[in-house]
């Protein structure tokens, strides 16, 4: 998606350790007018699939998923990272290893909000090693719902997540795939744009 | 807001310990078409105030804030509850005591995304004892930005938060204020609806 790639080139910052900082518009400060355009693009790419629920994971997936949902007119459910007082024991659960936070945590979704008959689109901001997406897919599987696909804003094409998810037969649409990035020159090469 | 009160009466569940569970449409599964209506109502109520940024707190505030932002056409920033690798040391910070989670945590916002010249509307799903809102207001004050007001979806009128925030001179608009609720009968009385 050209508009997104241009925004990443303009406002993204390449940091040490292959970190791409896009927190000025994607996952700390959020440009919701941009999110609306991302939603339209996901709708276009998944036009041939029936979807009646969007599943994401807290925290940075939630804003994108909620705006994207306005192009699908379906409810959003977000997987929670910790068990709160407000949730009864009746949950699906899965374990995720976080690259960003360097720790392992459980994600949960109440059984009330996911189950047979649901056709689920996973939405998240980043795909790197694929652990969060795998965890969400496991929740969908456990619930008996159908996994329609996964929509990612930025995929780090040089990490294993994309191949992992695609090799599992999950339909994956990433709006921008970073093939490589160079901290010193500040250049980003996107998949499809290579010379 | 009548539509919201009806939805709370229809889908809300009153639990032990004055817990109002609205996770089927507000803060676990999220009805983003409803959120769009909430956004229009906040826009109407804050029509006389200049707002150029919305600030919320993870996790359940994010979805609402991002959809509400579409009625204001301003960026959303969310305060994070833990320090991640992706954020440099240059942050505003405040401490919040969570009623739901029964613990104390720090919230942070990058200095890049809040500062002088910003006219900030705080958005959150619940107002109970007011600790989260106080924490957000403290971040705004620390940053030198101007606090335009706070928009809350559900205020628990029988807890201290509302009075606390109003007594500090913060303009507070709550779309539904629960005056009392009865776990046994399942009845909810909203402020303004008393006999």
XYZ file of C-alpha atoms in Angstrom:
390
model
C 0.000 0.000 0.000
C 1.829 3.014 -1.384
C 0.390 5.611 1.016
C 1.514 3.557 4.020
C 5.008 2.924 2.642
C 5.453 6.652 2.078
C 4.324 7.379 5.616
C 6.742 4.805 7.027
C 9.598 6.324 4.991
C 8.620 9.827 6.133
C 7.933 9.245 9.830
C 9.461 5.864 10.685
C 12.739 5.749 12.578
C 15.194 2.891 12.233
C 16.756 2.028 15.577
C 19.455 -0.369 16.715
C 18.477 -4.057 16.826
C 16.216 -3.950 13.768
C 13.596 -1.884 15.579
C 11.368 0.207 13.332
C 9.816 2.988 15.398
C 6.514 4.156 13.966
C 5.044 5.386 17.202
C 4.300 8.849 15.843
C 1.377 7.503 13.788
C 0.810 3.782 14.435
C 1.219 2.536 17.969
C 1.647 5.295 20.539
C 0.336 8.375 18.807
C -2.247 7.129 16.322
C -3.370 8.724 13.058
C -6.929 7.428 12.900
C -7.573 9.027 9.494
C -4.756 6.823 8.194
C -6.296 3.830 10.034
C -9.534 4.418 8.123
C -7.620 4.103 4.841
C -5.909 0.925 6.100
C -9.374 -0.438 6.894
C -10.617 0.215 3.376
C -7.557 -1.556 1.972
C -8.059 -4.616 4.213
C -11.722 -4.667 3.148
C -10.651 -4.639 -0.490
C -8.123 -7.445 0.020
C -10.541 -9.628 1.960
C -13.562 -8.777 -0.224
C -14.053 -12.421 -1.225
C -14.114 -13.746 2.358
C -16.958 -13.747 4.851
C -15.907 -12.082 8.101
C -18.154 -11.476 11.091
C -15.611 -10.727 13.813
C -12.220 -9.061 14.169
C -9.785 -10.334 16.788
C -6.754 -8.391 17.930
C -4.417 -8.243 20.910
C -3.839 -5.472 23.413
C -2.589 -2.864 23.412
C -1.430 -1.432 20.096
C -3.664 -3.640 17.947
C -6.866 -2.318 19.484
C -7.011 1.144 17.939
C -6.256 -0.114 14.442
C -8.739 -2.992 14.756
C -11.534 -0.695 15.956
C -11.119 1.711 13.062
C -10.634 -1.121 10.535
C -13.890 -2.641 11.858
C -15.774 0.329 10.456
C -15.051 -0.932 6.959
C -16.351 -4.399 7.926
C -19.193 -3.464 10.314
C -18.381 -6.311 12.676
C -17.516 -6.347 16.390
C -13.920 -6.339 17.572
C -12.658 -8.595 20.350
C -9.258 -8.035 21.869
C -7.220 -10.722 23.597
C -6.097 -9.576 27.032
C -2.612 -10.094 28.347
C -3.493 -10.476 31.992
C -6.411 -11.884 33.867
C -8.485 -9.136 35.482
C -11.108 -9.343 38.192
C -13.763 -8.593 35.594
C -13.298 -11.812 33.648
C -14.645 -15.088 34.934
C -12.653 -18.292 34.555
C -14.422 -19.194 31.375
C -11.764 -18.147 28.870
C -9.711 -19.476 25.995
C -6.048 -19.111 26.694
C -2.757 -19.242 24.812
C 0.854 -18.386 25.537
C 2.823 -15.731 23.658
C 6.486 -14.833 23.729
C 6.924 -11.090 23.216
C 9.834 -9.835 21.148
C 9.259 -6.197 22.114
C 8.874 -6.791 25.816
C 11.255 -9.744 26.121
C 8.891 -11.866 28.194
C 6.330 -14.654 28.032
C 2.672 -13.996 28.851
C -0.741 -15.566 28.575
C -3.459 -14.138 26.365
C -7.111 -14.776 27.066
C -10.457 -14.279 25.378
C -13.769 -14.841 27.106
C -15.617 -17.874 25.718
C -18.685 -15.674 25.389
C -17.168 -13.696 22.545
C -15.590 -16.301 20.292
C -16.949 -19.610 19.071
C -18.492 -21.789 16.390
C -20.050 -19.702 13.623
C -17.535 -16.879 13.964
C -15.463 -16.115 10.858
C -12.518 -14.272 12.253
C -10.091 -11.760 10.792
C -6.978 -11.207 12.919
C -5.655 -7.632 12.895
C -2.381 -6.414 14.368
C 0.062 -3.571 13.848
C 3.272 -5.584 13.465
C 4.330 -9.034 12.359
C 7.907 -9.920 13.309
C 8.464 -13.419 14.653
C 4.764 -14.243 14.470
C 4.280 -15.229 18.097
C 1.326 -12.917 18.784
C -0.424 -13.984 15.582
C 0.184 -17.654 16.376
C -1.307 -17.114 19.818
C -4.398 -15.467 18.349
C -4.765 -18.243 15.772
C -4.569 -20.793 18.597
C -7.409 -19.017 20.439
C -9.543 -19.101 17.279
C -8.828 -22.791 16.787
C -9.611 -23.607 20.421
C -12.917 -21.744 20.160
C -14.134 -23.682 17.125
C -14.396 -20.474 15.100
C -13.143 -20.248 11.546
C -9.977 -18.274 10.786
C -10.666 -16.166 7.684
C -7.224 -14.589 7.601
C -4.846 -12.115 9.147
C -4.321 -8.457 8.286
C -1.064 -6.826 9.335
C -0.053 -3.215 8.904
C 3.739 -3.711 8.847
C 5.447 -7.059 8.326
C 9.159 -7.359 8.952
C 9.916 -9.529 5.946
C 13.412 -10.327 7.199
C 12.061 -12.074 10.293
C 10.447 -15.494 10.367
C 6.841 -14.560 11.219
C 5.481 -14.105 7.699
C 6.817 -17.438 6.439
C 5.684 -19.177 9.608
C 2.112 -17.914 9.307
C 1.882 -18.499 5.538
C 3.326 -22.026 5.886
C 0.504 -22.826 8.291
C -1.958 -22.078 5.481
C -3.219 -18.861 7.038
C -4.165 -16.208 4.522
C -1.983 -13.253 5.389
C -2.262 -9.735 3.995
C 0.451 -7.302 5.069
C 0.003 -3.730 3.856
C 3.736 -3.017 3.931
C 6.498 -5.627 4.043
C 9.888 -4.305 5.084
C 12.499 -6.380 3.261
C 15.476 -4.633 4.785
C 16.384 -1.439 6.575
C 19.627 0.331 7.222
C 20.110 2.171 10.489
C 23.095 4.164 9.175
C 21.603 5.469 5.927
C 17.994 5.452 7.144
C 16.842 3.635 4.005
C 14.010 1.113 3.983
C 13.451 -1.403 1.183
C 9.916 -2.760 0.872
C 9.054 -6.092 -0.746
C 8.037 -5.479 -4.348
C 10.121 -2.310 -4.559
C 13.541 -3.968 -4.950
C 15.553 -3.045 -8.036
C -27.265 9.521 26.409
C -30.413 7.456 26.062
C -29.102 4.956 23.506
C -26.153 4.105 25.754
C -28.278 3.739 28.891
C -30.584 1.338 27.057
C -27.611 -0.677 25.866
C -26.203 -0.864 29.413
C -29.595 -2.003 30.751
C -29.890 -4.595 27.975
C -26.373 -6.043 27.928
C -24.730 -4.945 31.183
C -24.333 -7.443 34.002
C -24.241 -6.407 37.628
C -21.726 -8.482 39.562
C -20.731 -8.735 43.197
C -18.628 -5.857 44.563
C -20.298 -3.119 42.508
C -18.809 -4.411 39.277
C -20.737 -3.508 36.126
C -19.735 -5.885 33.365
C -20.184 -4.354 29.937
C -17.565 -6.413 28.188
C -19.955 -7.628 25.499
C -19.934 -4.205 23.828
C -17.532 -1.801 25.553
C -14.243 -3.199 26.785
C -13.548 -6.750 25.636
C -15.864 -7.251 22.698
C -16.383 -3.804 21.215
C -19.321 -2.470 19.212
C -17.556 0.101 17.065
C -20.803 1.288 15.448
C -21.911 2.280 18.964
C -18.499 3.914 19.530
C -19.111 6.099 16.471
C -22.338 7.362 18.062
C -20.517 8.010 21.348
C -17.981 10.031 19.378
C -20.680 12.192 17.825
C -22.147 12.832 21.269
C -18.751 13.828 22.734
C -18.251 16.135 19.740
C -21.630 17.759 20.425
C -20.873 18.223 24.131
C -17.407 19.649 23.530
C -18.449 21.697 20.487
C -17.429 24.980 22.159
C -13.910 23.821 23.057
C -10.832 23.644 20.871
C -9.319 20.153 20.910
C -6.340 19.017 18.868
C -5.406 15.777 20.628
C -7.122 12.925 22.417
C -5.317 11.175 25.264
C -6.396 7.811 26.651
C -4.900 4.920 28.604
C -4.357 1.341 27.594
C -5.989 -0.999 27.090
C -9.755 -0.565 27.037
C -9.695 3.190 26.405
C -7.844 2.846 23.099
C -10.614 1.472 20.903
C -13.146 4.022 22.080
C -10.679 6.902 21.758
C -9.701 5.915 18.213
C -13.299 5.774 17.000
C -14.250 8.939 18.915
C -11.279 10.671 17.231
C -13.054 10.328 13.908
C -15.590 12.886 15.074
C -12.777 15.250 16.067
C -10.205 14.510 13.325
C -7.305 14.707 15.754
C -4.579 12.188 16.647
C -4.959 9.865 19.624
C -2.159 9.203 22.095
C -2.432 6.409 24.607
C -0.575 6.308 27.905
C 1.295 3.040 28.306
C 1.303 1.041 31.497
C 4.767 -0.430 31.190
C 8.007 0.743 29.741
C 8.844 -1.100 26.540
C 12.112 -1.371 24.654
C 10.643 0.841 21.940
C 10.352 3.944 24.097
C 13.363 6.048 24.927
C 13.791 7.518 28.392
C 12.236 10.771 27.341
C 8.749 10.321 28.781
C 6.255 11.980 31.085
C 5.288 9.653 33.879
C 2.615 9.366 36.532
C 1.470 6.722 39.012
C -1.986 5.117 38.966
C -3.688 2.827 41.429
C -5.967 0.397 39.575
C -9.281 -0.558 41.118
C -9.929 -3.329 38.587
C -6.497 -4.895 38.784
C -5.803 -4.157 42.433
C -2.298 -2.868 41.846
C -0.225 0.267 41.383
C 1.497 0.990 38.097
C 3.245 3.775 36.211
C 1.834 5.316 33.080
C 4.043 6.984 30.504
C 3.674 9.131 27.420
C 6.555 9.997 25.146
C 7.498 13.690 25.344
C 7.372 13.781 21.552
C 3.604 13.427 21.503
C 2.353 15.790 24.196
C 3.360 19.353 24.953
C 2.749 23.071 24.834
C 0.129 23.967 22.244
C -1.798 20.721 22.647
C -5.434 21.084 23.738
C -6.231 17.690 25.120
C -9.445 15.759 25.566
C -9.120 12.748 27.878
C -11.227 9.734 26.866
C -11.809 6.569 28.891
C -14.428 3.852 29.190
C -15.021 3.987 32.957
C -14.741 6.485 35.761
C -14.903 4.938 39.221
C -12.441 6.253 41.780
C -10.842 8.593 39.243
C -7.271 7.377 39.607
C -6.664 6.732 35.901
C -8.116 10.113 34.926
C -6.049 11.872 37.609
C -2.946 10.156 36.243
C -3.740 11.298 32.706
C -4.437 14.852 33.899
C -1.072 14.842 35.679
C 0.674 13.853 32.420
C -1.059 16.701 30.589
C -0.043 19.179 33.293
C 3.553 17.947 33.311
C 3.732 18.343 29.532
C 2.600 21.955 29.518
C -0.407 21.100 27.344
C -3.873 22.455 28.068
C -6.551 20.123 29.439
C -9.766 20.808 27.513
C -11.820 18.235 29.388
C -12.561 14.581 29.948
C -15.114 12.376 28.201
C -16.191 9.195 29.964
C -18.539 6.540 28.653
C -19.778 5.199 32.021
C -19.312 6.993 35.322
C -20.050 5.164 38.542
C -21.809 8.046 40.288
C -21.729 6.280 43.658
C -17.917 6.251 43.691
C -15.712 9.257 44.395
C -14.119 9.754 40.964
C -16.676 12.112 39.439
C -16.676 14.500 42.378
C -12.908 14.340 42.624
C -12.392 15.280 38.971
C -15.112 17.983 38.949
C -13.766 19.499 42.191
C -10.411 19.928 40.481
C -12.116 22.151 37.921
C -11.827 19.656 35.093
C -14.726 19.735 32.667
C -16.162 16.247 32.749
C -18.768 14.806 30.409
C -20.004 11.313 31.247
C -22.426 9.801 28.739
C -24.085 7.600 31.371
C -23.822 8.050 35.134
C -24.841 5.011 37.176
C -26.346 6.304 40.412
C -27.012 2.887 41.880
C -27.341 -0.728 40.839
C -28.820 -3.761 42.477
C -27.169 -7.128 41.951
C -30.228 -9.062 43.148
C -32.898 -7.384 41.027
C -30.574 -6.440 38.167
C -31.880 -2.860 38.149
C -29.717 0.136 37.302
C -30.636 3.724 38.186
C -28.967 6.422 36.093
C -28.467 10.013 37.248
C -31.290 12.138 35.889
C -33.641 9.168 35.715
C -34.495 8.999 39.419
C -38.170 9.242 40.350
